[in-house]
Amino acid sequence: DIRMTQSPASLSASLGETVNIECLASEDIYSDLAWYQQKPGKSPQLLIYNANSLQNGVPSRFSGSGSGTQYSLKINSLQSEDVATYFCQQYNNYPTFGGGTKLELK
Amino acid sequence: EVKLVESGGGLVQPGRSLKLSCAASGFSFNDYWMGWVRQAPGKGLEWIGEINQDSSTINYTPSLKDKFTISRDNAQNTLYLQMSKLGSEDTAIYYCARIHTYYFDYWGQGVMVTVSS
C-alpha cells in the first residue's frame, strides 16, 4: 500500500490568511492525487484532482501543486466557510488517504 | 443533479451481517465505476472497494476482501455493500461515491453502522 502522510494534523489560522497543507506519499504517485474538504457532520467534497486541477464550482482561492512524492494544498485568503478537515488521497495504486488536517479559525 | 443516497445502516450485533444500498440519480449510473469508503468515529477515511460498470471487475482493500462484497444493479441504479462477520472495528459511517477516472467526484451523505451487543 502507498502510505500518505499529511501535515500538520491540525492548524489554526486567521481570516484572510494563506494556509498550506502538505501530503507526502511513500512512493512516486505521478500526480495521481486528490484533495477533499469535509465539513463537520458532512460528507467529503472533491476540491482538487490530478494534483492541481480545480473541481468545477470550487473557489479559486484553493489550489494544488506538487509532483513525485510531495504535494500541497494552498488556501488563499482564508474564509470562515473553509473551516473543515482536509484529506489528500492517492489513486496511483489502490486508493489510500492521508490522516487529515483539521483547520480552525484563530 | 448528481445524488447518492445510502440506506440500510443501523445497530447490528457482532458476528452478524448487514447489507447497505446506495441509490443513484442525476447521472448515467451504468457509465461509472462506483465505490465505498468508510470513516470510523472521529477518524480518517478508509477505501473499502470499487466496482466497474458491468460488474466484471471488483477490487477490495485486502483486509476486507473476505468480509465485504460489492455489487450493483444497473437497472435499479443501485450500488450495494454486503457486510458479513461484523465486529466493533466495522463501526463507521459508510459512504458510497462515484468514481471519475480514479478519484471520487461525488459522495453520498453516508449511513451509520454501529456494531454492538
Tab-separated table of C-alpha atoms in Angstrom:
chain	number	residue	atom	x	y	z
A	1	ASP	CA	0.000	0.000	0.000
A	2	ILE	CA	1.086	3.567	-0.657
A	3	ARG	CA	1.165	5.494	2.623
A	4	MET	CA	0.064	9.124	2.654
A	5	THR	CA	1.464	11.286	5.445
A	6	GLN	CA	-0.369	14.547	5.869
A	7	SER	CA	0.842	17.566	7.855
A	8	PRO	CA	0.054	19.308	10.006
A	9	ALA	CA	-2.631	17.251	11.758
A	10	SER	CA	-4.280	20.459	12.928
A	11	LEU	CA	-3.926	24.088	12.054
A	12	SER	CA	-5.251	27.358	13.409
A	13	ALA	CA	-5.296	30.396	11.107
A	14	SER	CA	-6.871	33.846	10.899
A	15	LEU	CA	-9.379	35.111	8.363
A	16	GLY	CA	-7.621	36.338	5.243
A	17	GLU	CA	-4.508	34.326	5.945
A	18	THR	CA	-2.869	31.896	3.489
A	19	VAL	CA	-2.810	28.252	4.580
A	20	ASN	CA	-0.689	25.373	3.286
A	21	ILE	CA	-1.313	21.686	3.900
A	22	GLU	CA	1.233	19.079	2.880
A	23	CYS	CA	0.920	15.477	1.795
A	24	LEU	CA	3.857	13.105	1.415
A	25	ALA	CA	3.498	9.800	-0.443
A	26	SER	CA	5.641	6.772	0.405
A	27	GLU	CA	6.465	6.410	-3.305
A	28	ASP	CA	6.064	8.342	-6.520
A	29	ILE	CA	2.343	8.730	-7.325
A	30	TYR	CA	2.823	10.635	-10.595
A	31	SER	CA	0.384	13.429	-9.639
A	32	ASP	CA	-2.470	10.944	-9.071
A	33	LEU	CA	-3.626	12.951	-6.093
A	34	ALA	CA	-6.896	14.471	-4.975
A	35	TRP	CA	-7.802	16.796	-2.116
A	36	TYR	CA	-11.139	16.703	-0.298
A	37	GLN	CA	-12.823	19.040	2.165
A	38	GLN	CA	-15.046	17.598	4.891
A	39	LYS	CA	-17.102	19.992	6.999
A	40	PRO	CA	-18.366	18.779	10.389
A	41	GLY	CA	-21.188	16.276	10.024
A	42	LYS	CA	-20.965	16.276	6.221
A	43	SER	CA	-19.528	14.009	3.566
A	44	PRO	CA	-16.224	14.830	1.836
A	45	GLN	CA	-16.291	17.066	-1.224
A	46	LEU	CA	-13.740	17.000	-4.023
A	47	LEU	CA	-11.607	20.150	-4.296
A	48	ILE	CA	-8.617	19.228	-6.457
A	49	TYR	CA	-7.775	16.276	-8.714
A	50	ASN	CA	-4.678	15.331	-10.696
A	51	ALA	CA	-2.717	17.281	-8.070
A	52	ASN	CA	-3.537	20.723	-9.463
A	53	SER	CA	-6.904	20.699	-11.318
A	54	LEU	CA	-9.703	22.597	-9.621
A	55	GLN	CA	-13.044	20.772	-9.468
A	56	ASN	CA	-15.978	22.674	-11.026
A	57	GLY	CA	-17.593	25.048	-8.558
A	58	VAL	CA	-14.669	25.160	-6.133
A	59	PRO	CA	-13.500	28.709	-5.308
A	60	SER	CA	-10.277	29.783	-6.986
A	61	ARG	CA	-8.642	30.538	-3.616
A	62	PHE	CA	-7.998	26.785	-3.442
A	63	SER	CA	-5.035	25.464	-5.408
A	64	GLY	CA	-2.954	22.320	-5.516
A	65	SER	CA	0.637	21.676	-6.508
A	66	GLY	CA	3.365	19.118	-6.312
A	67	SER	CA	4.865	16.129	-8.063
A	68	GLY	CA	6.579	12.857	-7.299
A	69	THR	CA	6.018	12.189	-3.623
A	70	GLN	CA	5.349	15.728	-2.336
A	71	TYR	CA	2.079	17.621	-2.732
A	72	SER	CA	0.383	20.590	-1.170
A	73	LEU	CA	-2.979	22.293	-0.914
A	74	LYS	CA	-2.998	26.070	-0.621
A	75	ILE	CA	-5.898	28.180	0.558
A	76	ASN	CA	-5.535	31.886	-0.153
A	77	SER	CA	-7.416	34.490	1.841
A	78	LEU	CA	-8.984	32.085	4.346
A	79	GLN	CA	-12.746	32.413	4.756
A	80	SER	CA	-14.901	31.260	7.678
A	81	GLU	CA	-16.583	28.640	5.471
A	82	ASP	CA	-13.189	26.978	4.929
A	83	VAL	CA	-13.222	25.595	8.491
A	84	ALA	CA	-13.127	21.865	7.830
A	85	THR	CA	-10.924	18.802	7.774
A	86	TYR	CA	-8.911	18.306	4.597
A	87	PHE	CA	-7.796	14.934	3.258
A	88	CYS	CA	-5.429	14.008	0.471
A	89	GLN	CA	-5.911	10.782	-1.470
A	90	GLN	CA	-3.641	9.000	-3.915
A	91	TYR	CA	-5.034	6.913	-6.738
A	92	ASN	CA	-1.892	5.700	-8.429
A	93	ASN	CA	-2.493	2.360	-6.744
A	94	TYR	CA	-5.476	1.185	-4.692
A	95	PRO	CA	-6.731	4.395	-3.077
A	96	THR	CA	-5.311	5.492	0.231
A	97	PHE	CA	-5.981	8.659	2.199
A	98	GLY	CA	-3.904	10.935	4.354
A	99	GLY	CA	-4.816	11.190	8.018
A	100	GLY	CA	-6.449	14.594	7.605
A	101	THR	CA	-5.739	18.182	8.608
A	102	LYS	CA	-8.253	19.912	10.851
A	103	LEU	CA	-8.382	23.611	10.035
A	104	GLU	CA	-9.789	26.006	12.627
A	105	LEU	CA	-10.048	29.764	12.914
A	106	LYS	CA	-7.723	31.556	15.254
B	1	GLU	CA	-28.013	16.995	-10.088
B	2	VAL	CA	-25.942	14.007	-9.021
B	3	LYS	CA	-27.440	12.394	-5.960
B	4	LEU	CA	-26.273	9.377	-3.970
B	5	VAL	CA	-28.401	8.198	-1.060
B	6	GLU	CA	-27.230	5.409	1.221
B	7	SER	CA	-29.582	3.304	3.331
B	8	GLY	CA	-29.648	0.125	5.367
B	9	GLY	CA	-27.464	1.147	8.275
B	10	GLY	CA	-28.199	0.795	11.957
B	11	LEU	CA	-27.298	-1.223	15.022
B	12	VAL	CA	-26.143	-4.784	14.407
B	13	GLN	CA	-24.790	-7.444	16.753
B	14	PRO	CA	-21.204	-8.691	16.428
B	15	GLY	CA	-20.850	-11.574	14.007
B	16	ARG	CA	-24.000	-10.677	12.076
B	17	SER	CA	-24.397	-9.418	8.524
B	18	LEU	CA	-25.798	-6.234	7.041
B	19	LYS	CA	-26.433	-5.007	3.503
B	20	LEU	CA	-26.171	-1.353	2.562
B	21	SER	CA	-27.715	0.215	-0.520
B	22	CYS	CA	-26.864	3.367	-2.426
B	23	ALA	CA	-29.494	4.803	-4.752
B	24	ALA	CA	-28.028	6.916	-7.547
B	25	SER	CA	-29.756	9.567	-9.626
B	26	GLY	CA	-28.927	12.553	-11.815
B	27	PHE	CA	-26.362	10.788	-13.992
B	28	SER	CA	-25.990	7.733	-16.167
B	29	PHE	CA	-25.219	5.172	-13.449
B	30	ASN	CA	-24.063	2.445	-15.804
B	31	ASP	CA	-21.329	4.694	-17.239
B	32	TYR	CA	-19.372	4.936	-13.993
B	33	TRP	CA	-17.246	2.928	-11.622
B	34	MET	CA	-18.648	3.195	-8.103
B	35	GLY	CA	-17.023	2.737	-4.717
B	36	TRP	CA	-17.454	2.535	-0.960
B	37	VAL	CA	-15.437	4.423	1.653
B	38	ARG	CA	-15.884	4.305	5.409
B	39	GLN	CA	-14.969	6.551	8.316
B	40	ALA	CA	-14.784	5.327	11.899
B	41	PRO	CA	-15.990	7.873	14.503
B	42	GLY	CA	-13.509	10.734	14.734
B	43	LYS	CA	-11.107	9.003	12.340
B	44	GLY	CA	-9.903	9.279	8.772
B	45	LEU	CA	-11.183	7.790	5.541
B	46	GLU	CA	-10.698	4.157	4.528
B	47	TRP	CA	-11.306	2.880	0.995
B	48	ILE	CA	-13.346	-0.329	1.017
B	49	GLY	CA	-13.539	-1.170	-2.654
B	50	GLU	CA	-14.880	-0.407	-6.118
B	51	ILE	CA	-16.864	-1.962	-8.935
B	52	ASN	CA	-16.760	-1.246	-12.645
B	53	GLN	CA	-19.664	-0.501	-14.926
B	54	ASP	CA	-20.677	-4.081	-15.790
B	55	SER	CA	-19.556	-5.709	-12.510
B	56	SER	CA	-16.796	-7.619	-14.300
B	57	THR	CA	-14.091	-6.025	-12.123
B	58	ILE	CA	-14.405	-5.604	-8.375
B	59	ASN	CA	-11.486	-4.559	-6.201
B	60	TYR	CA	-11.248	-4.538	-2.415
B	61	THR	CA	-8.834	-3.330	0.188
B	62	PRO	CA	-7.052	-6.558	1.205
B	63	SER	CA	-8.112	-6.506	4.870
B	64	LEU	CA	-11.837	-6.512	3.956
B	65	LYS	CA	-11.794	-8.782	0.937
B	66	ASP	CA	-13.193	-11.818	2.777
B	67	LYS	CA	-15.861	-9.921	4.723
B	68	PHE	CA	-17.387	-7.439	2.296
B	69	THR	CA	-18.976	-7.883	-1.132
B	70	ILE	CA	-19.736	-5.055	-3.528
B	71	SER	CA	-22.381	-5.421	-6.216
B	72	ARG	CA	-24.614	-3.246	-8.360
B	73	ASP	CA	-27.907	-3.341	-10.205
B	74	ASN	CA	-27.752	-1.030	-13.207
B	75	ALA	CA	-31.450	-1.462	-13.941
B	76	GLN	CA	-32.232	-0.094	-10.477
B	77	ASN	CA	-29.361	2.455	-10.414
B	78	THR	CA	-28.292	0.978	-7.107
B	79	LEU	CA	-24.970	0.043	-5.544
B	80	TYR	CA	-24.731	-2.466	-2.712
B	81	LEU	CA	-22.339	-3.399	0.073
B	82	GLN	CA	-22.881	-6.764	1.740
B	83	MET	CA	-21.021	-6.940	5.032
B	84	SER	CA	-20.556	-10.156	6.999
B	85	LYS	CA	-18.870	-11.251	10.250
B	86	LEU	CA	-19.147	-7.726	11.568
B	87	GLY	CA	-17.044	-6.635	14.519
B	88	SER	CA	-16.731	-3.480	16.586
B	89	GLU	CA	-13.948	-2.338	14.273
B	90	ASP	CA	-16.537	-2.046	11.491
B	91	THR	CA	-18.465	0.668	13.350
B	92	ALA	CA	-18.294	3.625	10.980
B	93	ILE	CA	-20.092	5.919	8.605
B	94	TYR	CA	-20.248	4.242	5.214
B	95	TYR	CA	-20.194	6.414	2.101
B	96	CYS	CA	-20.852	5.451	-1.463
B	97	ALA	CA	-19.087	7.541	-4.066
B	98	ARG	CA	-18.967	7.956	-7.798
B	99	ILE	CA	-15.558	7.378	-9.313
B	100	HIS	CA	-14.326	9.710	-12.033
B	101	THR	CA	-11.143	8.326	-13.567
B	102	TYR	CA	-9.806	7.170	-10.219
B	103	TYR	CA	-10.864	9.835	-7.728
B	104	PHE	CA	-14.236	10.281	-6.015
B	105	ASP	CA	-16.121	13.189	-7.536
B	106	TYR	CA	-19.461	12.781	-5.738
B	107	TRP	CA	-20.230	11.305	-2.324
B	108	GLY	CA	-23.431	10.291	-0.612
B	109	GLN	CA	-24.399	11.694	2.762
B	110	GLY	CA	-23.287	8.492	4.469
B	111	VAL	CA	-25.015	5.895	6.625
B	112	MET	CA	-24.020	4.933	10.160
B	113	VAL	CA	-23.346	1.313	11.056
B	114	THR	CA	-22.892	0.502	14.734
B	115	VAL	CA	-21.722	-2.974	15.709
B	116	SER	CA	-22.540	-3.674	19.334
B	117	SER	CA	-24.260	-6.240	21.511
